[in-house]
mmCIF file of C-alpha atoms in Angstrom:
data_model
loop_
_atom_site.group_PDB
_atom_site.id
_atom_site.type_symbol
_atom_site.label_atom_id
_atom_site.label_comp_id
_atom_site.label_asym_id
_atom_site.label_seq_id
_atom_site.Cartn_x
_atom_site.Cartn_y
_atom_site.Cartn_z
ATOM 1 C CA UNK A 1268 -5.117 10.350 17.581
ATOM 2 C CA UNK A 1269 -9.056 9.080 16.873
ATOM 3 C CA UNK A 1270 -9.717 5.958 15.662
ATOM 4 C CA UNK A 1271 -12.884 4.453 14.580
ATOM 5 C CA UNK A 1272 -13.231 0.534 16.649
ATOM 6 C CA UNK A 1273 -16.192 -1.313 16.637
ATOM 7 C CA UNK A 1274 -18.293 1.909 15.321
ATOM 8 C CA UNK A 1275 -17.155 4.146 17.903
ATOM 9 C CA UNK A 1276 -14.579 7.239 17.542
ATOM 10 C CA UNK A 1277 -12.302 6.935 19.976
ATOM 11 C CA UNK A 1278 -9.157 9.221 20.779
ATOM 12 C CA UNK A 1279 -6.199 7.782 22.189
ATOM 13 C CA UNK A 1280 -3.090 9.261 23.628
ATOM 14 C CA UNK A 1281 -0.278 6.766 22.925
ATOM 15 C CA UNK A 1282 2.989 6.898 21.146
ATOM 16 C CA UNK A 1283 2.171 6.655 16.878
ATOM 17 C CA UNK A 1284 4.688 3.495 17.121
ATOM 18 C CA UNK A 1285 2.290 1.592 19.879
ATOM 19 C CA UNK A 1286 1.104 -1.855 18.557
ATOM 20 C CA UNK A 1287 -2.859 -1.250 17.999
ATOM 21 C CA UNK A 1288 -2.953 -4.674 20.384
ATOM 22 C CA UNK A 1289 -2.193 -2.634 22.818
ATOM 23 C CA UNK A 1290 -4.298 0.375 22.595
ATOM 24 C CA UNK A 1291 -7.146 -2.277 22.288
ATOM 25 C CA UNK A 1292 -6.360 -4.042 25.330
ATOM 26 C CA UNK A 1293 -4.767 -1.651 27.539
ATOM 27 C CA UNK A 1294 -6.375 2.148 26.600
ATOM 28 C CA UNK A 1295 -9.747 0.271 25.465
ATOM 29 C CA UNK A 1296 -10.270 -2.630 27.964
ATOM 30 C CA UNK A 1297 -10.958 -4.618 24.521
ATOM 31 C CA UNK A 1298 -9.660 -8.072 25.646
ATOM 32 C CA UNK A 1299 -11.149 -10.320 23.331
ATOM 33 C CA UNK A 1300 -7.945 -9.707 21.182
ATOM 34 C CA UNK A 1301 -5.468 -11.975 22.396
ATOM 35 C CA UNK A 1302 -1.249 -11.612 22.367
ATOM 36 C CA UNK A 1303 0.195 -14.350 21.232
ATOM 37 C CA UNK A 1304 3.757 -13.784 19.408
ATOM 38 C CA UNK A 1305 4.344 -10.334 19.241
ATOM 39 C CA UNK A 1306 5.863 -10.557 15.542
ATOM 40 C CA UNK A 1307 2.296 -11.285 13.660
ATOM 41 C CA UNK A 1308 2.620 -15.021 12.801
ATOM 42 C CA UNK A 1309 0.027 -16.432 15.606
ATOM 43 C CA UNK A 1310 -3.219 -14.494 14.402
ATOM 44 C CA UNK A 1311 -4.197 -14.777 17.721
ATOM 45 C CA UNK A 1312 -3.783 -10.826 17.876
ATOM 46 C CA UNK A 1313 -6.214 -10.650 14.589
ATOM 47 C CA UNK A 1314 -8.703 -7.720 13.981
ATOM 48 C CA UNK A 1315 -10.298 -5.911 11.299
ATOM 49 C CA UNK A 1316 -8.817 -3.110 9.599
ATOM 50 C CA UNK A 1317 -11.238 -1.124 6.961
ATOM 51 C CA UNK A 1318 -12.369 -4.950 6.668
ATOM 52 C CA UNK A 1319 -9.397 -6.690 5.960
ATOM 53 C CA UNK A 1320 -7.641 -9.135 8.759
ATOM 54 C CA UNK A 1321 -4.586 -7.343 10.221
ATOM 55 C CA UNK A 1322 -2.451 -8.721 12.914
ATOM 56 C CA UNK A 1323 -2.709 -5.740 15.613
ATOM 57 C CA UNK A 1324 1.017 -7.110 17.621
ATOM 58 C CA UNK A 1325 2.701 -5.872 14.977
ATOM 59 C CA UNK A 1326 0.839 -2.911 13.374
ATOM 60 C CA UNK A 1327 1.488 0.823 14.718
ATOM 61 C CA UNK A 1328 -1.536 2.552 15.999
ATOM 62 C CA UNK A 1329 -1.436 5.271 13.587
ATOM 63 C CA UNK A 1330 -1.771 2.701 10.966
ATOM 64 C CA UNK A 1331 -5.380 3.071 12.449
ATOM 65 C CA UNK A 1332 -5.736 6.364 12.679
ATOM 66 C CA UNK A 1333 -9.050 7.792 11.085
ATOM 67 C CA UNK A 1334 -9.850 4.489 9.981
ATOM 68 C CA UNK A 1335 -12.688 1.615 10.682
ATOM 69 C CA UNK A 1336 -11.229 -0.915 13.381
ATOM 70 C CA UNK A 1337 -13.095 -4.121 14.268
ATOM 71 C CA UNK A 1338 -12.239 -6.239 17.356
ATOM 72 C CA UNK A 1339 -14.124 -10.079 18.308
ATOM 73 C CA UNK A 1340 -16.409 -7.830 20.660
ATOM 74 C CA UNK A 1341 -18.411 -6.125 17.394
ATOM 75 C CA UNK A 1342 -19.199 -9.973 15.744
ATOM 76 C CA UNK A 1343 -21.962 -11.059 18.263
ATOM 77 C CA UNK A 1344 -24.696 -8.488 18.070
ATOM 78 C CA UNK A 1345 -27.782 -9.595 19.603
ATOM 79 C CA UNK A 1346 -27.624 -12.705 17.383
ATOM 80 C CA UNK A 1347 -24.513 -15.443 16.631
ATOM 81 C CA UNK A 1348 -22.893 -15.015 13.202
ATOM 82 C CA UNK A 1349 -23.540 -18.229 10.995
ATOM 83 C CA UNK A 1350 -19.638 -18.748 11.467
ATOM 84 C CA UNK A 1351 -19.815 -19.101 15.407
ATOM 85 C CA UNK A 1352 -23.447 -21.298 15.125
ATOM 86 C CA UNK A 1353 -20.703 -23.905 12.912
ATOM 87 C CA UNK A 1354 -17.993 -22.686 15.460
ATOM 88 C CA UNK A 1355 -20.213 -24.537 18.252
ATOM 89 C CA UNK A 1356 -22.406 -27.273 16.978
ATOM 90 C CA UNK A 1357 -18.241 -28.868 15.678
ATOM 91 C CA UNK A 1358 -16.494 -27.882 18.825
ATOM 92 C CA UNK A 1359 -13.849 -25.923 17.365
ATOM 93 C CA UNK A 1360 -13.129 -24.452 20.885
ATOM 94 C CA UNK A 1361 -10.604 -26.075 23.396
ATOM 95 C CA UNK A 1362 -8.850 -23.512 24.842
ATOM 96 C CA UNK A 1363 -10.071 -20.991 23.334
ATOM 97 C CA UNK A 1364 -7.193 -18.656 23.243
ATOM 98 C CA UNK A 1365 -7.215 -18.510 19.299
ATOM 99 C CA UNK A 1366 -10.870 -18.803 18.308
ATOM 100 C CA UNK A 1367 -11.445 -14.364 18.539
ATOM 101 C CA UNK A 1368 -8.033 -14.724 16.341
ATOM 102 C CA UNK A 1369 -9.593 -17.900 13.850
ATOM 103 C CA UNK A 1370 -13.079 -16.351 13.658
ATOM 104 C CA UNK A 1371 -11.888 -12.367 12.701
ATOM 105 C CA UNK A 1372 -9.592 -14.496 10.101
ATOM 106 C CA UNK A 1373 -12.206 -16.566 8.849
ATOM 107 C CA UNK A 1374 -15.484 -13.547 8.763
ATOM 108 C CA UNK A 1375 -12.530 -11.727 6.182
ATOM 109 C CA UNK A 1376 -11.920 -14.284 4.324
ATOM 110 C CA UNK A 1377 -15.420 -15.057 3.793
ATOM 111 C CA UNK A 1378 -16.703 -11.310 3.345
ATOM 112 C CA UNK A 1379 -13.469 -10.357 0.943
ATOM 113 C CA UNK A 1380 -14.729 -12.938 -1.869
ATOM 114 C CA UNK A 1381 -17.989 -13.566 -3.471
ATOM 115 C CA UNK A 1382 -17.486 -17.317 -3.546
ATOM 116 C CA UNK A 1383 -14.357 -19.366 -2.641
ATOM 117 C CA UNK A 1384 -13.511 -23.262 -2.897
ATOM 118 C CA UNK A 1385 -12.786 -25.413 -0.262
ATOM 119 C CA UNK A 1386 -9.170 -25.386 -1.199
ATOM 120 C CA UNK A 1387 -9.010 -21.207 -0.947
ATOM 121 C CA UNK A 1388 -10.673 -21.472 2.775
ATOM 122 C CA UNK A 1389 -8.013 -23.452 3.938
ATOM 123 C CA UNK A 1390 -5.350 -21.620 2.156
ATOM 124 C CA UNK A 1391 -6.861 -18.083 3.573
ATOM 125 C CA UNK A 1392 -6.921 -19.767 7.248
ATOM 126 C CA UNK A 1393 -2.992 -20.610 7.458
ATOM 127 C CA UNK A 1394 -0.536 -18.713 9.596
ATOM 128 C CA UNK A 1395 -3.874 -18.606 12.691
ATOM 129 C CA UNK A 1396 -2.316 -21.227 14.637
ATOM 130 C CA UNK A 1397 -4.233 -23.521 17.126
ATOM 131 C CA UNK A 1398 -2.050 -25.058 19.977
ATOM 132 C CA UNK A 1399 -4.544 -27.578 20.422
ATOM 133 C CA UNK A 1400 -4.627 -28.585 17.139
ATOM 134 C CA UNK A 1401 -8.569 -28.028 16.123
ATOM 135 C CA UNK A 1402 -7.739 -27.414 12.672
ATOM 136 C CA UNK A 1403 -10.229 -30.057 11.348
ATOM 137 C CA UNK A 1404 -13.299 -28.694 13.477
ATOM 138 C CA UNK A 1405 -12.228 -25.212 11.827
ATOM 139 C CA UNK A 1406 -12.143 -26.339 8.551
ATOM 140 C CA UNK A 1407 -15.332 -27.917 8.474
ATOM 141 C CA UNK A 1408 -17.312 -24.757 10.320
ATOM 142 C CA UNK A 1409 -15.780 -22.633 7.393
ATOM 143 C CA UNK A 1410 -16.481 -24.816 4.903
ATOM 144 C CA UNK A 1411 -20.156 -25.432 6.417
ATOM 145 C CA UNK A 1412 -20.741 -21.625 7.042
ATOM 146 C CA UNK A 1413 -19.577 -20.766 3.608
ATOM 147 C CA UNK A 1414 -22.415 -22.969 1.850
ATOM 148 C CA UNK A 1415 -24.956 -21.688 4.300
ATOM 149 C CA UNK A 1416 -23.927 -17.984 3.294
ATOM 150 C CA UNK A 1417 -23.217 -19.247 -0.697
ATOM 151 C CA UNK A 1418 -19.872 -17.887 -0.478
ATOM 152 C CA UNK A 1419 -18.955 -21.841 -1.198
ATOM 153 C CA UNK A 1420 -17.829 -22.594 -5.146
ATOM 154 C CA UNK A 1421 -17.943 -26.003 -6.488
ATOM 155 C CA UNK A 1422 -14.891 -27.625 -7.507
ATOM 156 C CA UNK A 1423 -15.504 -29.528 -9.858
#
């Protein structure tokens, strides 16, 4: 089956029922997707589908098929994305494990709404969990990244 990831058509030759995680990391050599769970709850396993975060552990590669795919390895071209500039001047990354997870999560949040409060960036960012427990360092990058970009809505 083709599939479209990170602008490039690709053909695969994997069972339909193959989690796309796997076809990323295994046919593709795309590591920058990480496993976490296996049942979708992590994030870590996060990527773009026709722009919208999907959890590729848990979604059949011919869920992809013919479509737009977008991995951690597309966001960085030639230039960081406002969100990883607030990513590393607050130190959001420890391990690092879920950050390609967090950042896919957060870029679709911010590029599925026009403008968002503070209160709908944290609500968009739950179920992408952080074992190291960075969760204030990742709020305040989205929340910073979001005004720079005026995606960021008052709330009062």
């Amino acid at each position: 089956m083709k599939i479209n990831v990170n602008g490039q058509e690709v053909e695969v030759f994997v069972p339909e029922d193959t989690p796309l995680l796997w076809v990323l990391r295994e046919e593709l050599n795309l590591n920058g997707t990480k496993f976490g769970c296996g049942k979708g709850l992590c994030g870590a396993c996060t990527v773009h589908l026709e722009g919208k975060a999907v959890r590729s552990c848990s979604l059949p590669v011919v869920s992809a098929q013919n479509k737009k795919v977008h991995t951690i390895e597309s966001v960085f071209q030639n230039k960081l994305h406002p969100l990883q500039k607030h990513w590393i001047q607050n130190s959001v990354p420890q391990c690092g494990y879920c950050q390609s997870g967090q950042i896919m999560q957060a870029l679709s949040l911010l590029n599925e709404s026009k403008t968002l409060t503070k209160s709908d960036l944290i609500a968009g960012m739950n179920g992408n969990i952080c074992r190291c427990g960075s969760y204030d360092a990742l709020k305040k990058s989205l929340i910073e990244t979001a005004k720079e970009i005026g995606r960021l809505k008052d709330e009062h």
